[in-house]
XYZ file of N, CA and C in Angstrom:
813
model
N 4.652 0.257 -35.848
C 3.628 -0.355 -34.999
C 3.642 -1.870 -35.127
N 3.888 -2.128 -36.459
C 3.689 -3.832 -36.415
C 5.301 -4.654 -36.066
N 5.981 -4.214 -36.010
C 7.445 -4.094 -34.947
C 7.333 -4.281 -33.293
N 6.382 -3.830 -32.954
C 6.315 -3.183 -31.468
C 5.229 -4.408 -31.615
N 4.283 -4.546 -32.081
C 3.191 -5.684 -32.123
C 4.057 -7.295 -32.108
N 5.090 -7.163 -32.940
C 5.662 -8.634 -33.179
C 6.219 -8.715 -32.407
N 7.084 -8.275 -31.852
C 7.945 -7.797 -30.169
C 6.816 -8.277 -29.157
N 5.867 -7.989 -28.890
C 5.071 -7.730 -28.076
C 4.398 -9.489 -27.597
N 4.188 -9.885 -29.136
C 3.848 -11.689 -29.581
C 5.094 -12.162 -29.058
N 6.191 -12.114 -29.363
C 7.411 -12.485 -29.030
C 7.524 -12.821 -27.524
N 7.565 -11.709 -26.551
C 7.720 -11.682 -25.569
C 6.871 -12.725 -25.023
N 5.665 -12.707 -25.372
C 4.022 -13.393 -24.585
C 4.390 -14.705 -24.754
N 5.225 -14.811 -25.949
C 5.376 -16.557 -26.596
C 6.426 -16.760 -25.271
N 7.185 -15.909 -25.727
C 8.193 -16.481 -24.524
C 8.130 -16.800 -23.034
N 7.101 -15.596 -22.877
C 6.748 -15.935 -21.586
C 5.943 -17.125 -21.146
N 4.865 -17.612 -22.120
C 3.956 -18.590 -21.974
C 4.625 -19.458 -21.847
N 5.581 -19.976 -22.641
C 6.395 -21.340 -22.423
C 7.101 -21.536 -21.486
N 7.598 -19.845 -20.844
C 8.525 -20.384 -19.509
C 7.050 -21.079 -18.490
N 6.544 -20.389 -18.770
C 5.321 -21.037 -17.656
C 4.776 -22.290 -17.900
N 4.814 -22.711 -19.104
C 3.863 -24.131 -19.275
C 5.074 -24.923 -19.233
N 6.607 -24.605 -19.061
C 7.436 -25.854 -19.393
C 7.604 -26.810 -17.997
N 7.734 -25.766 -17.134
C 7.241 -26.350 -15.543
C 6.372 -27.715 -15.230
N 5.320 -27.108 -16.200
C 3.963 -28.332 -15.828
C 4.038 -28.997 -17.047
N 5.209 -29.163 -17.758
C 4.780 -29.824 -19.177
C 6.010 -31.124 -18.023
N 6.578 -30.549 -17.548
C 7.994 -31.571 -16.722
C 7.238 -32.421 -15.949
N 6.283 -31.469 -14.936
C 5.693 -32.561 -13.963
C 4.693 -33.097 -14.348
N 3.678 -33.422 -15.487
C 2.959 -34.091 -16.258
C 3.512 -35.283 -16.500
N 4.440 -35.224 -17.905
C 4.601 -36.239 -18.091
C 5.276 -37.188 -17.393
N 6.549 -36.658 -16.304
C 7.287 -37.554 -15.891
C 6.340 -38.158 -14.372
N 4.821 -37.257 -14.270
C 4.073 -38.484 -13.103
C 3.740 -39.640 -13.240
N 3.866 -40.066 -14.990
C 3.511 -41.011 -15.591
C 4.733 -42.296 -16.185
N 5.768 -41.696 -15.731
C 7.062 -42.456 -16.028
C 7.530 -43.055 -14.925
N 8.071 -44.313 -15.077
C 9.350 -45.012 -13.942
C 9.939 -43.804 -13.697
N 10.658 -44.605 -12.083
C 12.050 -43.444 -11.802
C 13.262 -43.577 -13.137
N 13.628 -44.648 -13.336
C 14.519 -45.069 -14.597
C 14.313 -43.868 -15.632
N 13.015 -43.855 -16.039
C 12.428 -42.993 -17.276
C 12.663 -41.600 -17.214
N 12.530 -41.165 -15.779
C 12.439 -39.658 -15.639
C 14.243 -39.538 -15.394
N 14.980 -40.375 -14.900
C 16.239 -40.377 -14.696
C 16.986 -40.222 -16.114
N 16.497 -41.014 -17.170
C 17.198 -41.436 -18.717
C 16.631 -40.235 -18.939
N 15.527 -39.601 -20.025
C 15.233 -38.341 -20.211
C 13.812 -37.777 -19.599
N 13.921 -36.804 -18.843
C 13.271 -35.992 -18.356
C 12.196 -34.938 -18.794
N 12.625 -35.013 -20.219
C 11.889 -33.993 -20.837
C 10.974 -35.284 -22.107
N 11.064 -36.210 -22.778
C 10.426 -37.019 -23.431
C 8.841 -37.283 -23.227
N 7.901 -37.188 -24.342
C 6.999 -37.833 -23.626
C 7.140 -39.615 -23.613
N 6.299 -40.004 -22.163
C 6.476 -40.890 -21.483
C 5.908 -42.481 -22.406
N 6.657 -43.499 -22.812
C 6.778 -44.496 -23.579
C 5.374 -45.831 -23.290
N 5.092 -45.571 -22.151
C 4.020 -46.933 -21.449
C 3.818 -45.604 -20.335
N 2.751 -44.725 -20.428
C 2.127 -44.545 -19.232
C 1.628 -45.414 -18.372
N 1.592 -44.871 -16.906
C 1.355 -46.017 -15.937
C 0.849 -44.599 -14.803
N -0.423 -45.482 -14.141
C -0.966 -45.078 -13.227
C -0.908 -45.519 -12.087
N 0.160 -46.167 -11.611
C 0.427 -46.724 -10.677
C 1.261 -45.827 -9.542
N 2.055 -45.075 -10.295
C 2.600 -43.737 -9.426
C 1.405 -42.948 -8.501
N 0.493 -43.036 -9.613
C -0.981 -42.172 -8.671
C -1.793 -42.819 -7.651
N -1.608 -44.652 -8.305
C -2.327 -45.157 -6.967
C -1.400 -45.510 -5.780
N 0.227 -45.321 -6.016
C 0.542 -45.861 -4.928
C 0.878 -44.518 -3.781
N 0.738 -43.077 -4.478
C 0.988 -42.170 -3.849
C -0.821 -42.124 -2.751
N -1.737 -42.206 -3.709
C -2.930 -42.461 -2.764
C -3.950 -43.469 -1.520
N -2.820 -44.794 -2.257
C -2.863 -45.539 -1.318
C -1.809 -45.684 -0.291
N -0.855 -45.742 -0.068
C 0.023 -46.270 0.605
C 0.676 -45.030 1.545
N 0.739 -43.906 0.788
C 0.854 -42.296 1.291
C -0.171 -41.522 1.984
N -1.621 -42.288 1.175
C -2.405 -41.168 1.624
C -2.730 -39.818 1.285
N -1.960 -39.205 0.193
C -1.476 -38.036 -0.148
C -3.110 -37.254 -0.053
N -4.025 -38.111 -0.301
C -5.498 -37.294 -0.843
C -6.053 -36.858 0.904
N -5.314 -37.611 1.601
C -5.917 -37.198 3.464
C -5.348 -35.749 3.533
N -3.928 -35.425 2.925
C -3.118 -33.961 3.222
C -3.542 -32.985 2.461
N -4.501 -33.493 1.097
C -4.935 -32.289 0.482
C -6.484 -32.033 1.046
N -7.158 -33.019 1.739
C -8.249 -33.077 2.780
C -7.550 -31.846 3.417
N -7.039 -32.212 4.409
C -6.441 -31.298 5.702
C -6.343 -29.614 5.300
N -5.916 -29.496 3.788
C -5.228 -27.986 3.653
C -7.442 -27.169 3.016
N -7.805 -28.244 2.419
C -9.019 -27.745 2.040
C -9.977 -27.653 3.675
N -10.323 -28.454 4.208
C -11.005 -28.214 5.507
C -10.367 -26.944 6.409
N -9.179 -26.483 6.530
C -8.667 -25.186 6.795
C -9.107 -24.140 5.549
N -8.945 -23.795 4.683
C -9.252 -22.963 3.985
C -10.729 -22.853 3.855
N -11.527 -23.940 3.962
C -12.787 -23.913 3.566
C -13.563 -22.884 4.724
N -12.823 -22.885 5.824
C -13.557 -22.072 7.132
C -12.620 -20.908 7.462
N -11.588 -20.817 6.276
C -10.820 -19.309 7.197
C -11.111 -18.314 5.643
N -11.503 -19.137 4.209
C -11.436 -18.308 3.194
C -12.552 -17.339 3.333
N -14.173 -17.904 3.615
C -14.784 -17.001 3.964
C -14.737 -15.878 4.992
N -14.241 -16.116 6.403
C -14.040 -15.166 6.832
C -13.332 -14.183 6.959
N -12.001 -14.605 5.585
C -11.526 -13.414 5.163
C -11.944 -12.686 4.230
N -12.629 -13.086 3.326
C -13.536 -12.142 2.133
C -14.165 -11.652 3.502
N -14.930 -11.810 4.728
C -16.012 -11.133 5.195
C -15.257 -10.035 5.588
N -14.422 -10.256 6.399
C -13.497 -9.010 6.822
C -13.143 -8.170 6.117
N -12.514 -8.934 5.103
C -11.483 -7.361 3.790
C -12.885 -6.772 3.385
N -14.302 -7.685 3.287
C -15.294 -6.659 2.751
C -15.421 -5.498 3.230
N -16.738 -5.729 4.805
C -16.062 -5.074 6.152
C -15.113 -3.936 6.374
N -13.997 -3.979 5.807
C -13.359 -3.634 6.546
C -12.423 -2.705 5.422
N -13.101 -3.346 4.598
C -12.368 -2.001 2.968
C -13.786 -0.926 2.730
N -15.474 -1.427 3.295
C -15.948 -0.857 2.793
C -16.068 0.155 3.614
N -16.294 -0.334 5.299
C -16.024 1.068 6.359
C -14.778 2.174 6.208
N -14.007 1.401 5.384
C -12.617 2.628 5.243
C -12.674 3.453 3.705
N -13.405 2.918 2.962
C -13.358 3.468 1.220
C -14.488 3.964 1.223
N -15.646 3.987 2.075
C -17.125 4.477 1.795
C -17.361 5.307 2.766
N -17.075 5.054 4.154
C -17.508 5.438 5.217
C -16.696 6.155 5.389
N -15.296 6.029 5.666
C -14.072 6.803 6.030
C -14.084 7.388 7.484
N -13.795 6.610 8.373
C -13.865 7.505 9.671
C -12.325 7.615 9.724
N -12.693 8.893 10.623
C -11.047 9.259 11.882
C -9.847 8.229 11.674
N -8.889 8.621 11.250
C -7.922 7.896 11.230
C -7.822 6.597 10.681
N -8.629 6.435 9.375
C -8.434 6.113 8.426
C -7.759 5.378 7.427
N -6.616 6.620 7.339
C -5.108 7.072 6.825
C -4.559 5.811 7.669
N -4.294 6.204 8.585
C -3.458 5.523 9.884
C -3.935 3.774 9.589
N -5.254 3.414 9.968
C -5.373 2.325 9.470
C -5.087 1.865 8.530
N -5.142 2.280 7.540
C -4.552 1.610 6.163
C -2.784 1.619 6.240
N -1.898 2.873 6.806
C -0.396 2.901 6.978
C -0.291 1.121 7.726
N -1.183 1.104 9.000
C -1.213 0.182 9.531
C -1.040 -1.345 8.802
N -2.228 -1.754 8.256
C -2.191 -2.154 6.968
C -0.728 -3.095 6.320
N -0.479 -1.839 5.683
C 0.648 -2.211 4.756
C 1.432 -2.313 5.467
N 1.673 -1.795 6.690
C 3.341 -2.423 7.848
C 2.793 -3.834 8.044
N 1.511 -4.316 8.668
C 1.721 -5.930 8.534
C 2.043 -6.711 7.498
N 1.091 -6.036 6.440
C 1.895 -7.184 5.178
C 3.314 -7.232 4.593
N 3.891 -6.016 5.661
C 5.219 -6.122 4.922
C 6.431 -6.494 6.022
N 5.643 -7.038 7.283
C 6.556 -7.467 8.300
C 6.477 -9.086 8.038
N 8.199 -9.383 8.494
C 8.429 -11.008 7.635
C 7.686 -11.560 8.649
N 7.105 -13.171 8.621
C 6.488 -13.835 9.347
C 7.588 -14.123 10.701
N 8.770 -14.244 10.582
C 9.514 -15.144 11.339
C 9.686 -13.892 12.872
N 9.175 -12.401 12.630
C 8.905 -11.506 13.766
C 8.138 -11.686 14.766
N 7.233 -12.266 14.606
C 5.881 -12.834 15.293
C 5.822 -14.071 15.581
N 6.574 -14.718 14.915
C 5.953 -16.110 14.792
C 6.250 -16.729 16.257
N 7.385 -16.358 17.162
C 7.348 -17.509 18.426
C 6.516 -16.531 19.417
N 6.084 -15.614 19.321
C 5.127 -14.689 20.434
C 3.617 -15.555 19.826
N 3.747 -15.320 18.683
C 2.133 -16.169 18.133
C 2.289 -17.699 18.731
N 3.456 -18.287 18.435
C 2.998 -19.788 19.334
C 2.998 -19.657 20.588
N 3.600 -19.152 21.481
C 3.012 -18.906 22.727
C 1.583 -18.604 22.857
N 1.378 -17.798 22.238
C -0.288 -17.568 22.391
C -1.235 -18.517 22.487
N -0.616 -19.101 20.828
C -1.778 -20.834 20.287
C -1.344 -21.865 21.105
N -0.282 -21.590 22.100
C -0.068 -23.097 23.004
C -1.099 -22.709 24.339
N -0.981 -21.360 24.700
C -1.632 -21.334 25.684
C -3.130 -21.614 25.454
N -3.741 -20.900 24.798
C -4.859 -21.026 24.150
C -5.294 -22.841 23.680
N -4.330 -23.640 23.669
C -4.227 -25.311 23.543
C -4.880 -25.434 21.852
N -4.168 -24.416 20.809
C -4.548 -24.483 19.566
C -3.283 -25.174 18.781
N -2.563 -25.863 19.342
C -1.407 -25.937 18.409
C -1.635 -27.702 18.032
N -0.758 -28.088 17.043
C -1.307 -29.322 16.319
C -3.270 -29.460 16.211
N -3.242 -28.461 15.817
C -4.816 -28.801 15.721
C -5.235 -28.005 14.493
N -5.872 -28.975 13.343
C -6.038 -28.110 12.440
C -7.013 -26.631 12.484
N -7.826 -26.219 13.335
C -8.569 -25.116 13.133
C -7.411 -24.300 14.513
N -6.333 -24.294 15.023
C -5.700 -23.524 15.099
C -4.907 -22.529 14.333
N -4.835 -22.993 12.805
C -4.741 -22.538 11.859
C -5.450 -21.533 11.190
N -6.812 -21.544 11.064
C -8.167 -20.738 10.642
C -7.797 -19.095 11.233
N -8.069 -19.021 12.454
C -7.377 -17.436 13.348
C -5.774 -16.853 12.150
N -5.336 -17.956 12.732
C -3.718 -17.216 12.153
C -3.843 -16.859 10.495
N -4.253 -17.722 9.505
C -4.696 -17.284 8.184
C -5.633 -16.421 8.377
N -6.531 -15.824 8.988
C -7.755 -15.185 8.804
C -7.087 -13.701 9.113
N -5.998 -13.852 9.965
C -4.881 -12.782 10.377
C -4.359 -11.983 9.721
N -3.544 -13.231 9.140
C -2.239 -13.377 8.053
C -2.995 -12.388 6.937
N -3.950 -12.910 6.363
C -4.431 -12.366 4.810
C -5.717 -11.498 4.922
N -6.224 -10.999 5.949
C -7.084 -10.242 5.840
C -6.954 -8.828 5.284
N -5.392 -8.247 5.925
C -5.169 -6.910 5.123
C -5.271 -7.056 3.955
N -4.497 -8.196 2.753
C -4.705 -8.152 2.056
C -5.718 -8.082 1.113
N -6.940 -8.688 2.024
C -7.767 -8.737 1.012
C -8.698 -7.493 1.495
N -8.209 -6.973 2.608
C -8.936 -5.560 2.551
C -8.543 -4.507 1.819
N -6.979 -4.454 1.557
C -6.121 -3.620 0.874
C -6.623 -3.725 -0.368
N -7.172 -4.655 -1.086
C -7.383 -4.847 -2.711
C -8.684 -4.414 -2.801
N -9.787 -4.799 -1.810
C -11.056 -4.448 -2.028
C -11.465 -3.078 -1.674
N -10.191 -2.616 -0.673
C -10.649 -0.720 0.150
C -9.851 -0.044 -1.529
N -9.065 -0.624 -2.257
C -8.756 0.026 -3.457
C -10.062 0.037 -4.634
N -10.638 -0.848 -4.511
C -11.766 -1.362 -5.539
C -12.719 -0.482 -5.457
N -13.474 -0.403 -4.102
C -14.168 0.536 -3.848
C -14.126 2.098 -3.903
N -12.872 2.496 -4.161
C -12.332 3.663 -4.017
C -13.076 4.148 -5.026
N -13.002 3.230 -6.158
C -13.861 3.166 -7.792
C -15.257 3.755 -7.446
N -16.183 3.249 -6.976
C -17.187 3.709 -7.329
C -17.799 4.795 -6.722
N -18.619 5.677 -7.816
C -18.816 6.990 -7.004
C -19.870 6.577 -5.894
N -19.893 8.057 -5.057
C -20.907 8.020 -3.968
C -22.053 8.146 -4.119
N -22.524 8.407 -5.614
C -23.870 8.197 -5.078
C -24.718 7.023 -5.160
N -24.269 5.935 -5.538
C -24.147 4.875 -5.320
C -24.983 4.096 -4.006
N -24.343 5.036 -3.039
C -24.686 4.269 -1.539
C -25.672 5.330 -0.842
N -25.279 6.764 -1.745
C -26.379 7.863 -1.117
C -27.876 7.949 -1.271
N -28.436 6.809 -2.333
C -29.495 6.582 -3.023
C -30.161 6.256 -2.266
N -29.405 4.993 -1.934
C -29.886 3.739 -0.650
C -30.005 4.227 0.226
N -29.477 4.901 1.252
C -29.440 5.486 2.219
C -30.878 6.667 2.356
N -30.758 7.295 1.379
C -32.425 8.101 1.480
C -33.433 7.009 1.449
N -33.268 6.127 0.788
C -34.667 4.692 0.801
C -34.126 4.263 2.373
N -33.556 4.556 3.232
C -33.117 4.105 5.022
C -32.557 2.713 4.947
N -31.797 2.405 4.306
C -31.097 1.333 3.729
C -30.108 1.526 4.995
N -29.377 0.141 5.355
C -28.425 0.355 6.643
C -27.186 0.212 6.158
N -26.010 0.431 6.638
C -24.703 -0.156 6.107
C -24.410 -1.654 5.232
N -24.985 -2.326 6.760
C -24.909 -3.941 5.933
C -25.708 -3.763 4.778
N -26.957 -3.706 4.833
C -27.404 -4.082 3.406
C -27.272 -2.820 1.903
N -26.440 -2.080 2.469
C -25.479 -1.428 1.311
C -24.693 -1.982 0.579
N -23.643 -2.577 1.697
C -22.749 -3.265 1.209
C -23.243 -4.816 0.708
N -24.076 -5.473 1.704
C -24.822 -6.689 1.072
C -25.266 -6.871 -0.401
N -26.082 -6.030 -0.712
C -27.098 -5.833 -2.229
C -27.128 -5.173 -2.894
N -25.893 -3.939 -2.645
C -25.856 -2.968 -3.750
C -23.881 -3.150 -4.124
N -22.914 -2.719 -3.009
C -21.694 -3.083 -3.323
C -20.665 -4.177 -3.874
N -21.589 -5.199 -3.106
C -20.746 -6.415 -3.046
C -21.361 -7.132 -4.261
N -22.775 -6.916 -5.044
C -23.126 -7.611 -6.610
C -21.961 -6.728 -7.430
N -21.635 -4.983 -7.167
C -20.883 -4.572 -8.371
C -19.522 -5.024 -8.482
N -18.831 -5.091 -7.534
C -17.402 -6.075 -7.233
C -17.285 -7.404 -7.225
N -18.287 -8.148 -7.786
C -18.507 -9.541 -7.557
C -17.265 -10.121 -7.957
N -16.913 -10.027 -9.128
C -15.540 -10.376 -10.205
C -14.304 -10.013 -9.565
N -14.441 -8.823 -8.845
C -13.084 -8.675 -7.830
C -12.850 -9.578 -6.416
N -14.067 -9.784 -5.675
C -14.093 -10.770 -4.610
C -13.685 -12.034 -4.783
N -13.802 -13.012 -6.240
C -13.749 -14.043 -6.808
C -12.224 -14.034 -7.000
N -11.918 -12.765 -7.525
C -10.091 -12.912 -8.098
C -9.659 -13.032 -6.279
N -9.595 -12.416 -5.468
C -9.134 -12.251 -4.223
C -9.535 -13.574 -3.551
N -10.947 -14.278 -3.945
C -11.045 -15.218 -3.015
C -9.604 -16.132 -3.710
N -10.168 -16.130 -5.015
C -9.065 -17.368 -5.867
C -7.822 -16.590 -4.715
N -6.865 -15.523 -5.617
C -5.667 -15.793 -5.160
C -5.506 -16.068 -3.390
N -6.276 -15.747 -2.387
C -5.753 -16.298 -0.833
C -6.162 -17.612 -1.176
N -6.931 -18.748 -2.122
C -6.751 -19.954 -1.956
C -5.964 -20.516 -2.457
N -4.640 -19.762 -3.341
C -3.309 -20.175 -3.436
C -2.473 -19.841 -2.770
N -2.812 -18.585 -2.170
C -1.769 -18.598 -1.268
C -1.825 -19.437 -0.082
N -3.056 -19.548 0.928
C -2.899 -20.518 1.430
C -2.932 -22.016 1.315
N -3.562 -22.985 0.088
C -3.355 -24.157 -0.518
C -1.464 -24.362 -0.185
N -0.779 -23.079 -0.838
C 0.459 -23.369 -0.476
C 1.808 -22.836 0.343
N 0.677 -22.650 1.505
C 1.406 -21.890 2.746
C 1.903 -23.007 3.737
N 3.421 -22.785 4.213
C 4.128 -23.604 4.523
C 4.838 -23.627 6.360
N 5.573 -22.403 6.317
C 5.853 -21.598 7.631
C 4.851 -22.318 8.718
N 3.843 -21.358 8.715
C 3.345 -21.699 9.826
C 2.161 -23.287 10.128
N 2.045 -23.915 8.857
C 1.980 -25.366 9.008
C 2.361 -25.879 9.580
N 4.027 -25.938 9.079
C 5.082 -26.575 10.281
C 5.306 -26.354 11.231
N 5.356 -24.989 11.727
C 5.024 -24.706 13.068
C 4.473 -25.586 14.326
N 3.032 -25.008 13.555
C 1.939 -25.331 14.556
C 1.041 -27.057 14.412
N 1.507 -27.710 13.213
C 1.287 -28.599 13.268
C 2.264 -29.462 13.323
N 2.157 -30.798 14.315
C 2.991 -31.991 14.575
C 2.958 -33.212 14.007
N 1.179 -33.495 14.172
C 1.052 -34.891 14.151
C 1.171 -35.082 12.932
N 1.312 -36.193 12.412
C 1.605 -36.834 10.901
C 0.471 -37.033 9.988
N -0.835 -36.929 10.839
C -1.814 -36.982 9.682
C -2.725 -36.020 9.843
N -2.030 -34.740 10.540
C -2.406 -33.291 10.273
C -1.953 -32.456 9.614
N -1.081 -33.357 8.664
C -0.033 -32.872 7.556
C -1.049 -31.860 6.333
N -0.619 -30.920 5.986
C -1.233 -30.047 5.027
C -0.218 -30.651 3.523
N -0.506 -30.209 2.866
C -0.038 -30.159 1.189
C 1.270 -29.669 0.871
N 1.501 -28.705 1.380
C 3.253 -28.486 1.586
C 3.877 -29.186 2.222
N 3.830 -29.284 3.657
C 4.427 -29.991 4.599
C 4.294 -31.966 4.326
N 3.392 -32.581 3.160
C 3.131 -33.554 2.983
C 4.461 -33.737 1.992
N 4.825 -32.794 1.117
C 5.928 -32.730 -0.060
C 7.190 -33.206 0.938
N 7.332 -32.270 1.775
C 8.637 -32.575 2.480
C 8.826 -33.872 3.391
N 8.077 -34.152 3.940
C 7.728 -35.660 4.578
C 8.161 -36.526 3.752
N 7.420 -36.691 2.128
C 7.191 -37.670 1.555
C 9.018 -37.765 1.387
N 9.754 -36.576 0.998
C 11.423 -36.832 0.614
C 11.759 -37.032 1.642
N 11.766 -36.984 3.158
C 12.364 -37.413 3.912
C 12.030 -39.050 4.522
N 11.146 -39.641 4.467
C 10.591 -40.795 4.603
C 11.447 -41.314 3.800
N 10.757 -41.293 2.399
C 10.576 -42.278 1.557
C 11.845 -42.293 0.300
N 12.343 -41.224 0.891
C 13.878 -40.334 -0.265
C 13.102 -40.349 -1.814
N 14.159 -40.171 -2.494
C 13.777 -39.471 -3.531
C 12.978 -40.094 -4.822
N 12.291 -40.873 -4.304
C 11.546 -41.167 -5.385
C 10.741 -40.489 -6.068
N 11.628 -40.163 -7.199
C 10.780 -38.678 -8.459
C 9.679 -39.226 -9.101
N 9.045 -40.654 -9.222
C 8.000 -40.753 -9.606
C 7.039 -40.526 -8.979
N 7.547 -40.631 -7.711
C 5.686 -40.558 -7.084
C 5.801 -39.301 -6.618
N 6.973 -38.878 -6.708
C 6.743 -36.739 -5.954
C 6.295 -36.329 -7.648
N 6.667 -36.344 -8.676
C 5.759 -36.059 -9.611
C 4.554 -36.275 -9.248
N 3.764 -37.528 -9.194
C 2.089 -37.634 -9.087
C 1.647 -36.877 -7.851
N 2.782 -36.871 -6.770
C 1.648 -36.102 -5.582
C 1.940 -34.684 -6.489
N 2.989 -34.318 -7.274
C 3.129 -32.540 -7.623
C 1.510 -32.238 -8.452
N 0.921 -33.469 -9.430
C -0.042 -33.107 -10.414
C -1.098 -33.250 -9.422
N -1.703 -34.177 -8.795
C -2.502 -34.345 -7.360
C -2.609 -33.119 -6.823
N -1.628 -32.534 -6.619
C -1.567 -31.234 -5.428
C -1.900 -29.921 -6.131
N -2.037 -29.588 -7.882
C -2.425 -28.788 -8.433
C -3.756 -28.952 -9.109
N -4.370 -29.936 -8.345
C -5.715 -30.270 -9.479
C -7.038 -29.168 -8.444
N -7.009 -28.959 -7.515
C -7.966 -27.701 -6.537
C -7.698 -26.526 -7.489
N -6.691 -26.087 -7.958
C -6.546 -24.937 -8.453
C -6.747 -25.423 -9.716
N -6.812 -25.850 -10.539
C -6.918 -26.166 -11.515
C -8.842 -26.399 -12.071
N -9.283 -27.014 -10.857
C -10.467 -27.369 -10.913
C -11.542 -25.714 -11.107
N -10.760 -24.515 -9.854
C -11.512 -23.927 -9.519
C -11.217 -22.864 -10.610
N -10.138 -22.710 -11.138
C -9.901 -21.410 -12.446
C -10.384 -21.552 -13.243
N -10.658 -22.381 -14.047
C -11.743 -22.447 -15.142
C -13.113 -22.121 -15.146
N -13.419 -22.050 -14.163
C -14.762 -21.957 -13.423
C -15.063 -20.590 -13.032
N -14.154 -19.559 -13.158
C -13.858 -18.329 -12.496
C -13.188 -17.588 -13.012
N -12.834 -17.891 -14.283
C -11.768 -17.657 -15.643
C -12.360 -15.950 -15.934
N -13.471 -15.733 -15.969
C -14.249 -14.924 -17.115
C -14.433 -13.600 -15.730
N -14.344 -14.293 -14.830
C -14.427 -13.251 -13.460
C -13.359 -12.741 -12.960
N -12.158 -13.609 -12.902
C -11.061 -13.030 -12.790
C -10.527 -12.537 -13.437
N -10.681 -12.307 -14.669
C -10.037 -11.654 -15.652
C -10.769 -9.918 -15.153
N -12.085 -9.766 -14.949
C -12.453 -8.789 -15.142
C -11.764 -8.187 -13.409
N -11.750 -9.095 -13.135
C -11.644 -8.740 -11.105
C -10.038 -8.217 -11.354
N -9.554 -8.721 -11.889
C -8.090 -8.400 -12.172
C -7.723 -7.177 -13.102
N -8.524 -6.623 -14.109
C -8.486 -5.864 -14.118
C -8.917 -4.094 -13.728
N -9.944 -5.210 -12.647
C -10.177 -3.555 -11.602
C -9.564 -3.559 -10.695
N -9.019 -4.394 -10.145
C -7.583 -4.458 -9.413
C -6.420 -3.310 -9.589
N -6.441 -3.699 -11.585
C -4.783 -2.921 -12.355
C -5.507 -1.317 -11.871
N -6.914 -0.895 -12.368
C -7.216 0.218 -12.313
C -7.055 0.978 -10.517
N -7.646 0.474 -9.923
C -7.869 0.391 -8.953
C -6.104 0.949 -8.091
C-alpha cells in the first residue's frame, strides 16, 4: 500500500510541475528584455521591469481586447446556465416523449466539428446584419455551449431522488419555482464549476471570433494574440505580458470558487 501511495505522490508531483512549468515560463520572462528571454528563458529575471506591461496597455491597448471578450461572455454566460438549467431539468425531472432522442441529439452537436456549420451560420449572421458586431457573438456561444451545459447539469440532476420535487408539488409549487428554490440551491457548486469552465472556454474561443469579427478594435483575447505577432512580429516580451494580462480573469475568478468547484466537480465525476 505505501508503494502504490508513493507512486501515486510521484505521479501528482509530476504532473503538477508539467502544469506550473508553463506559467513559471510566461511569468518570469513578462518581466525580462527580449535579449533576456532570448539568452536564458528559464532564469529568474535579473532587473524586473514593468514596462513590457505598460507598453502592451498603452500603445496596444491589450486591456480594450480583454474588455471585448468579457462584455460577450458577460451576456451569453448567463443565458447559458439559464438554458442547460431549463433544459437539463425538463429532461432529468420531468422527462417527456422523446427525451432519449433529445439528449442523442445533444451529443451529435457537441460532437460535430465547428468548420460544418460554420459558412451556413455566416450567411445567416450576415443576413441578419450580425457580423463584426460584438453581440453577434452572444446567439452563436449561447448555441455553441448550451448542450453542454445541459448535458452536465441533465447528468447532475439525474442524482437527486424524486421526492424532492414531489413535496413541492403537493404544497402547488410550479415548475419554475421547483427548479428556482428547491433544485438549483442543491446544485449550486455544480452550476459554478460549469459556469467557470464555459468562461474558459469561451475567454479562449477563437474560430468563430475570427470569423465574424473584422474590425480591429472588436478584437477579442485570442484573436488580439495573433494580431499582436503579425503587426508588431515577434516581440516575446510583450507577448509574454499580454500572455500573464490575458490569464488574470481566470485567475481572479478560481479562487473565489475554489471550494465550489471542487465539490461541483465532483458531482460531475459521480454523476
Amino acid at each position: 500500500m505505501d508503494k502504490i501511495r508513493i507512486f501515486a505522490y510521484i505521479i501528482t508531483t509530476v504532473f503538477v510541475i508539467g502544469a506550473a512549468f508553463p506559467h513559471y515560463i510566461l511569468l518570469v520572462n513578462s518581466f525580462k528584455s527580449a535579449s533576456e528571454i532570448l539568452t536564458n528563458p528559464v532564469s529568474i529575471p535579473f532587473n524586473p521591469r514593468l514596462t513590457n506591461f505598460i507598453e502592451v496597455i498603452t500603445h496596444y491597448r491589450f486591456h480594450n481586447y480583454m474588455l471585448n471578450s468579457l462584455k460577450i461572455i458577460s451576456i451569453a454566460l448567463p443565458l447559458i446556465i439559464v438554458v442547460g438549467l431549463m433544459a437539463g431539468y425538463s429532461l432529468a425531472r420531468l422527462k417527456p416523449k422523446g427525451s432519449a432522442v433529445i439528449m442523442s441529439l445533444l451529443l451529435i452537436g457537441l460532437s460535430t466539428p465547428a468548420f460544418l456549420y460554420i459558412v451556413p451560420l455566416y450567411s445567416l449572421m450576415r443576413n441578419l446584419h450580425l457580423t463584426n458586431n460584438l453581440l453577434g457573438l452572444v446567439p452563436i456561444y449561447t448555441a455553441i455551449y448550451s448542450p453542454l451545459a445541459t448535458f452536465i447539469l441533465y447528468s447532475i440532476m439525474l442524482q437527486l431522488p424524486p421526492s424532492i420535487e414531489e413535496a413541492a408539488r403537493l404544497d402547488g409549487a410550479s415548475e419554475l419555482r421547483i427548479l428556482v428554490n428547491i433544485i438549483s440551491p442543491l446544485i449550486l457548486s455544480s452550476i459554478k464549476t460549469v459556469a467557470l469552465l464555459l468562461f474558459v472556454f469561451m475567454w479562449n474561443e477563437f474560430l468563430f471570433a475570427f470569423v465574424f469579427l473584422s474590425s480591429a478594435d472588436l478584437r477579442t483575447t485570442p484573436l488580439a494574440f495573433m494580431f499582436f505577432v503579425r503587426e508588431r512580429g515577434l516581440e516575446l516580451n510583450s507577448i509574454f505580458a499580454a500572455g500573464v494580462l490575458s490569464i488574470i480573469p481566470v485567475l481572479v475568478f478560481y479562487p473565489i470558487f475554489r471550494r465550489e468547484v471542487a465539490r461541483g466537480l465532483a458531482m460531475v465525476y459521480k454523476g
